[in-house]
Tab-separated table of C-alpha atoms in Angstrom:
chain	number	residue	atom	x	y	z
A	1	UNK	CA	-60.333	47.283	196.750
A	2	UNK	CA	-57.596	45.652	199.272
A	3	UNK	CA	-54.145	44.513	198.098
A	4	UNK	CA	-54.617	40.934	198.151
A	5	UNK	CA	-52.612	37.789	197.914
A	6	UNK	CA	-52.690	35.555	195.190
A	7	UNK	CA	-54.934	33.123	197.324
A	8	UNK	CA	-56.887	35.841	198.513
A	9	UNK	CA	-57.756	37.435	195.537
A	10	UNK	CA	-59.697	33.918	194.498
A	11	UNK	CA	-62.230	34.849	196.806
A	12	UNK	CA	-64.032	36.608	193.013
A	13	UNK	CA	-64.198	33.111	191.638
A	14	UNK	CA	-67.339	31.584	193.821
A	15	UNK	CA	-69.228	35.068	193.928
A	16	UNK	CA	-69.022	34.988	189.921
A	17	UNK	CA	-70.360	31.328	190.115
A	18	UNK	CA	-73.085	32.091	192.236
A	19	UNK	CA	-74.016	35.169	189.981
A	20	UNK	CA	-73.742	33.511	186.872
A	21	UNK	CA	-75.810	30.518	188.374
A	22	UNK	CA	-78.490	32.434	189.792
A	23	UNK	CA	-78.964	34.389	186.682
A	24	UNK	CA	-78.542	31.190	184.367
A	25	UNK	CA	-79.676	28.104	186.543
A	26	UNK	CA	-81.286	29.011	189.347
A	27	UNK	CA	-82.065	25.485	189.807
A	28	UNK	CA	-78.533	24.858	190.634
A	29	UNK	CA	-78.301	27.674	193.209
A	30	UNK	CA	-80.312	30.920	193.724
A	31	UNK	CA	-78.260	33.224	195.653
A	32	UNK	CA	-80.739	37.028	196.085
A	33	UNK	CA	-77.560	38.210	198.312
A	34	UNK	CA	-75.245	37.665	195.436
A	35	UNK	CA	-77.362	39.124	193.381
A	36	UNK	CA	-77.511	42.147	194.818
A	37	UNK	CA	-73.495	42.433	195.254
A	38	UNK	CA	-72.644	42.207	191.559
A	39	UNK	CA	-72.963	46.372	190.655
A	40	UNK	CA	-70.489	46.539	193.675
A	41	UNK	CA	-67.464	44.327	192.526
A	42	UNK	CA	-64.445	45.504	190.686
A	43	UNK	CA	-65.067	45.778	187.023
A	44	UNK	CA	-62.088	44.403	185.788
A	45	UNK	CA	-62.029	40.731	187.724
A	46	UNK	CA	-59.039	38.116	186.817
A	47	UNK	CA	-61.009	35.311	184.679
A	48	UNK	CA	-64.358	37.534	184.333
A	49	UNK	CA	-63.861	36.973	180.442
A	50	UNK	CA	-62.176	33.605	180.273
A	51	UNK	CA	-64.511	31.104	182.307
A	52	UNK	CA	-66.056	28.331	180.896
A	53	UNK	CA	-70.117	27.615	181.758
A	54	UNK	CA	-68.484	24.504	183.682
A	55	UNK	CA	-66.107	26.780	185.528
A	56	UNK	CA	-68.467	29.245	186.712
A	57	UNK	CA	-70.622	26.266	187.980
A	58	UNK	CA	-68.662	24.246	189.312
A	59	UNK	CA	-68.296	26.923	191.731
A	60	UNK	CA	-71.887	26.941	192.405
A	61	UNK	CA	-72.634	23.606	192.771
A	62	UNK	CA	-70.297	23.478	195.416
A	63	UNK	CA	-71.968	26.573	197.655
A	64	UNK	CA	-74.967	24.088	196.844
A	65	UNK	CA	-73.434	21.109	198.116
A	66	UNK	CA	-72.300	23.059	201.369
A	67	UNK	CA	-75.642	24.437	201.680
A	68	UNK	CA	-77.185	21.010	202.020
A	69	UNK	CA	-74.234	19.741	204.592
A	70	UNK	CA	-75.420	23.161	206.493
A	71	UNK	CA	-78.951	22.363	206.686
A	72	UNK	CA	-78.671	19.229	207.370
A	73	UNK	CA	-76.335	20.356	210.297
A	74	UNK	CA	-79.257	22.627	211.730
A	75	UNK	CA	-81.611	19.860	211.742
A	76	UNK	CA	-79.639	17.625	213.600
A	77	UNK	CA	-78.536	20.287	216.061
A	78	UNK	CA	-80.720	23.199	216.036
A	79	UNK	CA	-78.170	24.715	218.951
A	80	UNK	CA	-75.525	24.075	216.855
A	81	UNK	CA	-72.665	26.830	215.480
A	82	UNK	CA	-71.257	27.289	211.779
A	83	UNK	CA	-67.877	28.074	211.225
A	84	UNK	CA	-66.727	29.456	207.925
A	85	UNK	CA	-63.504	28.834	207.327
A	86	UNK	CA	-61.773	30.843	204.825
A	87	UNK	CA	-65.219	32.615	203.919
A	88	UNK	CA	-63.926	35.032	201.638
A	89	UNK	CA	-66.979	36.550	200.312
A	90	UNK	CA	-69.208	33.818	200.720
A	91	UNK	CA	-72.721	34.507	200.923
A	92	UNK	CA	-74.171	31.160	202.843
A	93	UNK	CA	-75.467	32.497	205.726
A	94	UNK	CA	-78.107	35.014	204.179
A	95	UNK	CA	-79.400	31.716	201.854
A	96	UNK	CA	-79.494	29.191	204.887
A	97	UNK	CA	-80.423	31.330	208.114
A	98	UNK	CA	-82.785	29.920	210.375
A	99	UNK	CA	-83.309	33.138	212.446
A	100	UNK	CA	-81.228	31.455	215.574
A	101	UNK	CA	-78.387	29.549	214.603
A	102	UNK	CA	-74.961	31.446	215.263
A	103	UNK	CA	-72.744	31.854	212.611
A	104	UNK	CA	-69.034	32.680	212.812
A	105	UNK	CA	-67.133	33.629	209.362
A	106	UNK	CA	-63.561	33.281	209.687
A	107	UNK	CA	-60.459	34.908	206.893
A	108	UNK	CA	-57.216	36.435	207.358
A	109	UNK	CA	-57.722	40.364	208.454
A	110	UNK	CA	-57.530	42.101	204.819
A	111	UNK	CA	-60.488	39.745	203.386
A	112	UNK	CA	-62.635	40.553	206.410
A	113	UNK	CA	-62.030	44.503	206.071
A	114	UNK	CA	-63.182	43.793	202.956
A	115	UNK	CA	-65.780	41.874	203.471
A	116	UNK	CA	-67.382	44.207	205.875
A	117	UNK	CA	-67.872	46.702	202.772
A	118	UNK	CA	-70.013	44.439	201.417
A	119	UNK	CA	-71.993	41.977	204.158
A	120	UNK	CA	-71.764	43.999	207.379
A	121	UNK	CA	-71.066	41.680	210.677
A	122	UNK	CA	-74.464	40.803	212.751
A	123	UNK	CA	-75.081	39.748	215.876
A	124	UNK	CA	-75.789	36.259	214.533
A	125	UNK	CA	-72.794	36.240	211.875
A	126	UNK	CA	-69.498	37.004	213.973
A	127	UNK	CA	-66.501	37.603	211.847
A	128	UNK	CA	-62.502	36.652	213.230
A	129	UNK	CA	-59.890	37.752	211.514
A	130	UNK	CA	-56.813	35.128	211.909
A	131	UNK	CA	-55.750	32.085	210.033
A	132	UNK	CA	-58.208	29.348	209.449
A	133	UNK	CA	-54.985	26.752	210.553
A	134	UNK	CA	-54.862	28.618	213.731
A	135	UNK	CA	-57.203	27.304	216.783
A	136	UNK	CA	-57.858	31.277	217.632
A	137	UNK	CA	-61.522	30.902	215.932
A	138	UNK	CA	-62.593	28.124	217.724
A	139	UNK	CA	-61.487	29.245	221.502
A	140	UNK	CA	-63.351	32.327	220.444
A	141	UNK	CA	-66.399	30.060	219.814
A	142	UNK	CA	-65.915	28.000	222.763
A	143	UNK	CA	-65.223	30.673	225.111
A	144	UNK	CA	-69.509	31.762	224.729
A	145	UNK	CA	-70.528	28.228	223.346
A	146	UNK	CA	-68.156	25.999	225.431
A	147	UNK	CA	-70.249	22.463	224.461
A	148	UNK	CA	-72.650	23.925	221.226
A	149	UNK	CA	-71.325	21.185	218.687
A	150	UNK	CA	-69.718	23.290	215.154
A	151	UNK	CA	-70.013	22.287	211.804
A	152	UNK	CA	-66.685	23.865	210.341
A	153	UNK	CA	-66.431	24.396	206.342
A	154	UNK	CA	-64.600	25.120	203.586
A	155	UNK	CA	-64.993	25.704	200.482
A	156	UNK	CA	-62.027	26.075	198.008
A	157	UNK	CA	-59.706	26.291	200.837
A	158	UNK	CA	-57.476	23.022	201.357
A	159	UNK	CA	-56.236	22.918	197.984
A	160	UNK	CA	-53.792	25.657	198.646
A	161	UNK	CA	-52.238	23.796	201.226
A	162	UNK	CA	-49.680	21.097	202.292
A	163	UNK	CA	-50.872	18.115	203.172
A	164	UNK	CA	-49.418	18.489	206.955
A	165	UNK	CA	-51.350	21.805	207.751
A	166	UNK	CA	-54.541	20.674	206.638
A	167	UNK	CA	-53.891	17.508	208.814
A	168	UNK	CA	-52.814	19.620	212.074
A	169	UNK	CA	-55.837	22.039	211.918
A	170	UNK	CA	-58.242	18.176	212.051
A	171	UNK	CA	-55.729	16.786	215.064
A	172	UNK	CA	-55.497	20.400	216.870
A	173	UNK	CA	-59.657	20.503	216.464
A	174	UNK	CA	-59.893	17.530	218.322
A	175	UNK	CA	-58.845	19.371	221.823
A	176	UNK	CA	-61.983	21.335	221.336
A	177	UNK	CA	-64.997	18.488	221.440
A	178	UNK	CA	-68.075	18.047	219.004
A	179	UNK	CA	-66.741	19.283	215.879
A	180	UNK	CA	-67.464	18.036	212.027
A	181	UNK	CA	-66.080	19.159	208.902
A	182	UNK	CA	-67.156	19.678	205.673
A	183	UNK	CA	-65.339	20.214	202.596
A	184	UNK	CA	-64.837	20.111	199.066
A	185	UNK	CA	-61.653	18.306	197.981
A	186	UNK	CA	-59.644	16.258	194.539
A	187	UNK	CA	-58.277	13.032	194.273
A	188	UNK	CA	-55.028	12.833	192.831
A	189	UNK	CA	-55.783	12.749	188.559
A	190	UNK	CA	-58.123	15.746	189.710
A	191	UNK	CA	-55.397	17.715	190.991
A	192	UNK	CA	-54.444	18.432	187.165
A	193	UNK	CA	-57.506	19.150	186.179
A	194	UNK	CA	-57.883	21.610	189.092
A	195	UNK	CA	-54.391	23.002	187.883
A	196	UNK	CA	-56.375	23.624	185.089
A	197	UNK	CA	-59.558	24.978	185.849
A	198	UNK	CA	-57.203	27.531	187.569
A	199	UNK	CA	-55.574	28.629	184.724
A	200	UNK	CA	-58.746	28.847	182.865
A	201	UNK	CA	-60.389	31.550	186.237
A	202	UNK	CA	-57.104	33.402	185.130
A	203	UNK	CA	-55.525	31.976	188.337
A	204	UNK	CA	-52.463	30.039	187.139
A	205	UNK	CA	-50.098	31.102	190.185
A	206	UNK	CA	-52.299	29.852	192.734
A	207	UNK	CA	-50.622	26.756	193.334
A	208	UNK	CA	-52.479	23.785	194.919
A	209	UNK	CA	-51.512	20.882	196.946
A	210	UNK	CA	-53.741	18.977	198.951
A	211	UNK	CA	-56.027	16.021	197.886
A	212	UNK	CA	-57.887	12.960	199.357
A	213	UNK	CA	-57.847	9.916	197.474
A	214	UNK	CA	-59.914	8.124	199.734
A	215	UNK	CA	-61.882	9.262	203.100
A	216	UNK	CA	-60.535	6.341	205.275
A	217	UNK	CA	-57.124	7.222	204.016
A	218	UNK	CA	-57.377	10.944	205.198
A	219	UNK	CA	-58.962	9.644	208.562
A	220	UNK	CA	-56.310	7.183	209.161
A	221	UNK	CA	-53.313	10.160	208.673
A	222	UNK	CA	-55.577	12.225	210.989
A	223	UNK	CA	-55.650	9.643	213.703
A	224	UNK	CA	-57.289	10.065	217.056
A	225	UNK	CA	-61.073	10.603	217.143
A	226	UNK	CA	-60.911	11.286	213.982
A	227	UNK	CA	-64.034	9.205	212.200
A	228	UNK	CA	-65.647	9.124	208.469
A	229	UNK	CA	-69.187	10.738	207.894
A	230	UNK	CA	-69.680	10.974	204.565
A	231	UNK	CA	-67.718	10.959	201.034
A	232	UNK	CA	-70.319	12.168	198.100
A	233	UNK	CA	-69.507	12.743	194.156
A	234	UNK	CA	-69.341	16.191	193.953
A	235	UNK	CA	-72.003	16.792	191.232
A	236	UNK	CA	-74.516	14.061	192.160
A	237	UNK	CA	-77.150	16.668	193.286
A	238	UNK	CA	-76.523	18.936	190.591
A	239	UNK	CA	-79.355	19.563	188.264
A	240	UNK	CA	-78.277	19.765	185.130
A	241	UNK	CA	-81.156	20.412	182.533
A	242	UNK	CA	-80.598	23.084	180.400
A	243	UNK	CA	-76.669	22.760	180.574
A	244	UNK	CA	-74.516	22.329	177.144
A	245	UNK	CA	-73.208	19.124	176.198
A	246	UNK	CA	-69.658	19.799	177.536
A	247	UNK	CA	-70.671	20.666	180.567
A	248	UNK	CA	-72.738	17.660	181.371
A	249	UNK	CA	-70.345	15.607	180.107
A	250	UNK	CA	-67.704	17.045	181.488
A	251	UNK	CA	-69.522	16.921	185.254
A	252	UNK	CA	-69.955	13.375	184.605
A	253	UNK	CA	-66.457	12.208	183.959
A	254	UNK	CA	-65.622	13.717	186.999
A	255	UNK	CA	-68.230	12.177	189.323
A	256	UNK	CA	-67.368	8.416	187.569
A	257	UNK	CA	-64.069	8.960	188.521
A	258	UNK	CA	-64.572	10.829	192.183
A	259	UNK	CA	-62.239	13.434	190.166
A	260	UNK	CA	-63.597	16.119	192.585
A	261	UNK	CA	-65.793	15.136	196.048
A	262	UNK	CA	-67.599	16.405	199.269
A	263	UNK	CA	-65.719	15.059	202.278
A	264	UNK	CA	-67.577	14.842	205.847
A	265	UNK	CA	-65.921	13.981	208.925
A	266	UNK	CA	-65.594	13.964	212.608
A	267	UNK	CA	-62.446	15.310	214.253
């Protein structure tokens, strides 16, 4: 187990999600890779004992949400590349490969070492060690796929970050051509409850800091070629039969109020 940072170390919280989901509500997300990783994590996990139902799938609705961005992606351009930013131990690629699509996973250099003891690197699922807010990754991608257009996400990454860095890494992307992003994101009265849901994975000193209110708001502060996709409710795919009442309602306050959203755009 690596010595991780307090950001770092939330890379547990999605697996557990994706675990408890699979076994629980498979029509949510069914994640086999996941699956098979859950005799290998630590035993003692921050939040293991504390998460809520909604907790735990909140997480995995949103590998589902990203999984849908990602296919849709590959259809549209089957020569396309995937960029991971801030993968962590996320296990996308094994439930959306296509058997040709090139897949590049990027995390700071302790998370990959550790991710390699888990999901070893392939030939179609590159791993960089750098910073995500760094443009190392993609002159890596364009250096063998100089015009391939990249779908770039990330999932539970922005939050931990200023509102300026998260900007830069969109206007410093644009220098690179034929790039979208995907990610999951609050508007401001969700940033409390995020605060929350924090505290309640046993993650109360990871503090958070970036939210979108509105999509043409965050293009606008981007600037440049930067253009709206798509802005989606976050849980407006989820299925949630089966779920307790809390839950459900609890998913549904957040979508009526765009609490918590996808956000797709064009840098």
């Amino acid at each position: 187990m690596p010595n991780l940072s307090t950001v770092e170390d939330t890379l547990f919280v999605p697996m557990l999600g994706r675990i408890y989901a699979s076994e629980k509500f498979p029509k949510i997300l069914h994640d086999e890779k996941a699956l098979s990783l859950k005799p290998m994590l630590p035993a003692n996990l921050k939040g293991q004992d504390t998460q809520t139902q909604y907790t735990l799938l909140a997480s995995a609705v949103r590998s589902s949400n990203m999984d849908r961005y990602i296919q849709d992606f590959m259809k549209r351009h089957p020569d396309g590349i995937i960029a991971q930013l801030g993968c962590g131990l996320e296990t996308t690629f094994y439930r959306n490969d296509n058997g040709k699509t090139v897949w590049y996973e990027i995390d700071l250099q302790d998370v990959i070492e550790y991710r390699k003891t888990l999901l070893p690197e392939s030939e179609r699922d590159r791993y960089f060690a750098g910073s995500a807010f760094e443009t190392g990754w993609i002159e890596e991608i364009r250096k063998s796929f100089p015009d391939a257009p990249v779908l770039a996400t990330a999932s539970g990454l922005f939050y931990y970050f200023e509102e300026n860095t998260v900007l830069k890494l969109f206007q410093d992307l644009q220098a690179f051509g034929n790039i979208e992003v995907v990610f999951d994101t609050v508007n401001k009265s969700g940033m409390k409850r995020m605060s929350k849901y924090m505290k309640t994975v046993g993650h109360e000193d990871a503090v958070m800091y970036f939210y979108v209110d509105r999509i043409d708001e965050l293009v606008s502060k981007v600037g440049g070629s930067c253009r709206a996709i798509k802005e989606e409710k976050y849980y407006s795919h989820a299925d949630r039969s089966g779920l307790n009442g809390g839950t459900k309602f609890t998913m549904w306050g957040s979508d009526l109020f765009s609490m918590v959203k996808m956000i797709h755009i064009g840098v």
